[in-house]
Amino acid sequence: MPTKDANGAELTDGCSITLIKDLKVKGSGGVTLKRGTLIKNIRLTDDPREIECNADKVKGLVLKTEFVKRA
């Protein structure tokens, strides 16, 4: 099953994404990633609903694909 973003576009390893919603990151001391934040070089996981990435403020982040769109 392919990994797709909130708009239905297929995501691949190494592509860039943009957040479509402000997200509070648990366990990071109150860091909030704002809508429109560009995240580069994502990695796909075994679960097609999740991706791994590194944001500027948070490393080793796992995001649900329903909150991102392909950049």
PDB file of C-alpha atoms in Angstrom:
ATOM      1  CA  MET A   1       0.000   0.000   0.000  1.00  0.00           C
ATOM      2  CA  PRO A   2       1.541   3.349  -1.005  1.00  0.00           C
ATOM      3  CA  THR A   3       2.068   6.170   1.487  1.00  0.00           C
ATOM      4  CA  LYS A   4      -0.125   9.172   0.610  1.00  0.00           C
ATOM      5  CA  ASP A   5      -0.412  12.691   2.025  1.00  0.00           C
ATOM      6  CA  ALA A   6      -3.607  14.497   3.077  1.00  0.00           C
ATOM      7  CA  ASN A   7      -4.350  15.415  -0.560  1.00  0.00           C
ATOM      8  CA  GLY A   8      -3.789  11.912  -1.914  1.00  0.00           C
ATOM      9  CA  ALA A   9      -0.375  12.550  -3.491  1.00  0.00           C
ATOM     10  CA  GLU A  10       2.064   9.671  -3.145  1.00  0.00           C
ATOM     11  CA  LEU A  11       5.064  10.238  -0.858  1.00  0.00           C
ATOM     12  CA  THR A  12       8.500   8.719  -1.483  1.00  0.00           C
ATOM     13  CA  ASP A  13      11.737   8.480   0.491  1.00  0.00           C
ATOM     14  CA  GLY A  14      13.639  11.771   0.371  1.00  0.00           C
ATOM     15  CA  CYS A  15      10.792  14.027  -0.751  1.00  0.00           C
ATOM     16  CA  SER A  16       9.838  17.264   1.033  1.00  0.00           C
ATOM     17  CA  ILE A  17       6.594  17.931   2.883  1.00  0.00           C
ATOM     18  CA  THR A  18       4.741  20.889   4.375  1.00  0.00           C
ATOM     19  CA  LEU A  19       2.637  20.773   7.534  1.00  0.00           C
ATOM     20  CA  ILE A  20      -1.046  21.644   7.089  1.00  0.00           C
ATOM     21  CA  LYS A  21      -1.775  22.078  10.804  1.00  0.00           C
ATOM     22  CA  ASP A  22       0.002  23.394  13.922  1.00  0.00           C
ATOM     23  CA  LEU A  23       1.306  20.370  15.819  1.00  0.00           C
ATOM     24  CA  LYS A  24       2.362  20.231  19.476  1.00  0.00           C
ATOM     25  CA  VAL A  25       5.248  17.789  19.844  1.00  0.00           C
ATOM     26  CA  LYS A  26       4.944  15.564  22.905  1.00  0.00           C
ATOM     27  CA  GLY A  27       8.096  15.067  24.965  1.00  0.00           C
ATOM     28  CA  SER A  28       9.920  18.034  23.465  1.00  0.00           C
ATOM     29  CA  GLY A  29       9.388  20.586  26.197  1.00  0.00           C
ATOM     30  CA  GLY A  30       6.500  22.471  24.612  1.00  0.00           C
ATOM     31  CA  VAL A  31       7.740  22.795  21.010  1.00  0.00           C
ATOM     32  CA  THR A  32       5.005  23.535  18.459  1.00  0.00           C
ATOM     33  CA  LEU A  33       5.609  23.024  14.742  1.00  0.00           C
ATOM     34  CA  LYS A  34       3.673  25.696  12.852  1.00  0.00           C
ATOM     35  CA  ARG A  35       1.491  25.219   9.791  1.00  0.00           C
ATOM     36  CA  GLY A  36       3.507  25.722   6.604  1.00  0.00           C
ATOM     37  CA  THR A  37       6.767  24.395   8.072  1.00  0.00           C
ATOM     38  CA  LEU A  38       8.852  22.750   5.337  1.00  0.00           C
ATOM     39  CA  ILE A  39      10.460  19.436   6.254  1.00  0.00           C
ATOM     40  CA  LYS A  40      12.966  17.919   3.837  1.00  0.00           C
ATOM     41  CA  ASN A  41      14.229  14.388   3.292  1.00  0.00           C
ATOM     42  CA  ILE A  42      11.505  12.244   4.860  1.00  0.00           C
ATOM     43  CA  ARG A  43      11.769   8.486   5.404  1.00  0.00           C
ATOM     44  CA  LEU A  44       8.889   6.074   4.924  1.00  0.00           C
ATOM     45  CA  THR A  45       8.018   3.529   7.624  1.00  0.00           C
ATOM     46  CA  ASP A  46       6.358   0.110   7.509  1.00  0.00           C
ATOM     47  CA  ASP A  47       3.069   1.827   8.401  1.00  0.00           C
ATOM     48  CA  PRO A  48       1.684   3.749   5.358  1.00  0.00           C
ATOM     49  CA  ARG A  49       0.029   6.265   7.731  1.00  0.00           C
ATOM     50  CA  GLU A  50       3.321   7.413   9.319  1.00  0.00           C
ATOM     51  CA  ILE A  51       6.600   8.972   8.156  1.00  0.00           C
ATOM     52  CA  GLU A  52       9.879   9.718   9.934  1.00  0.00           C
ATOM     53  CA  CYS A  53      11.663  13.054   9.605  1.00  0.00           C
ATOM     54  CA  ASN A  54      13.874  15.638  11.287  1.00  0.00           C
ATOM     55  CA  ALA A  55      12.520  19.143  11.852  1.00  0.00           C
ATOM     56  CA  ASP A  56      14.693  22.129  12.789  1.00  0.00           C
ATOM     57  CA  LYS A  57      13.707  21.935  16.460  1.00  0.00           C
ATOM     58  CA  VAL A  58      13.007  18.199  16.828  1.00  0.00           C
ATOM     59  CA  LYS A  59      15.079  15.228  15.651  1.00  0.00           C
ATOM     60  CA  GLY A  60      13.658  11.732  15.142  1.00  0.00           C
ATOM     61  CA  LEU A  61      10.086  12.903  14.628  1.00  0.00           C
ATOM     62  CA  VAL A  62       7.281  10.565  13.504  1.00  0.00           C
ATOM     63  CA  LEU A  63       4.353  12.315  11.783  1.00  0.00           C
ATOM     64  CA  LYS A  64       0.993  11.033  10.632  1.00  0.00           C
ATOM     65  CA  THR A  65       0.449  11.560   6.917  1.00  0.00           C
ATOM     66  CA  GLU A  66      -2.974  13.157   7.482  1.00  0.00           C
ATOM     67  CA  PHE A  67      -1.192  16.327   8.717  1.00  0.00           C
ATOM     68  CA  VAL A  68       1.198  16.807   5.776  1.00  0.00           C
ATOM     69  CA  LYS A  69       1.131  17.605   2.076  1.00  0.00           C
ATOM     70  CA  ARG A  70       3.826  17.141  -0.534  1.00  0.00           C
ATOM     71  CA  ALA A  71       5.872  20.296  -1.141  1.00  0.00           C
TER      72      ALA A  71
END
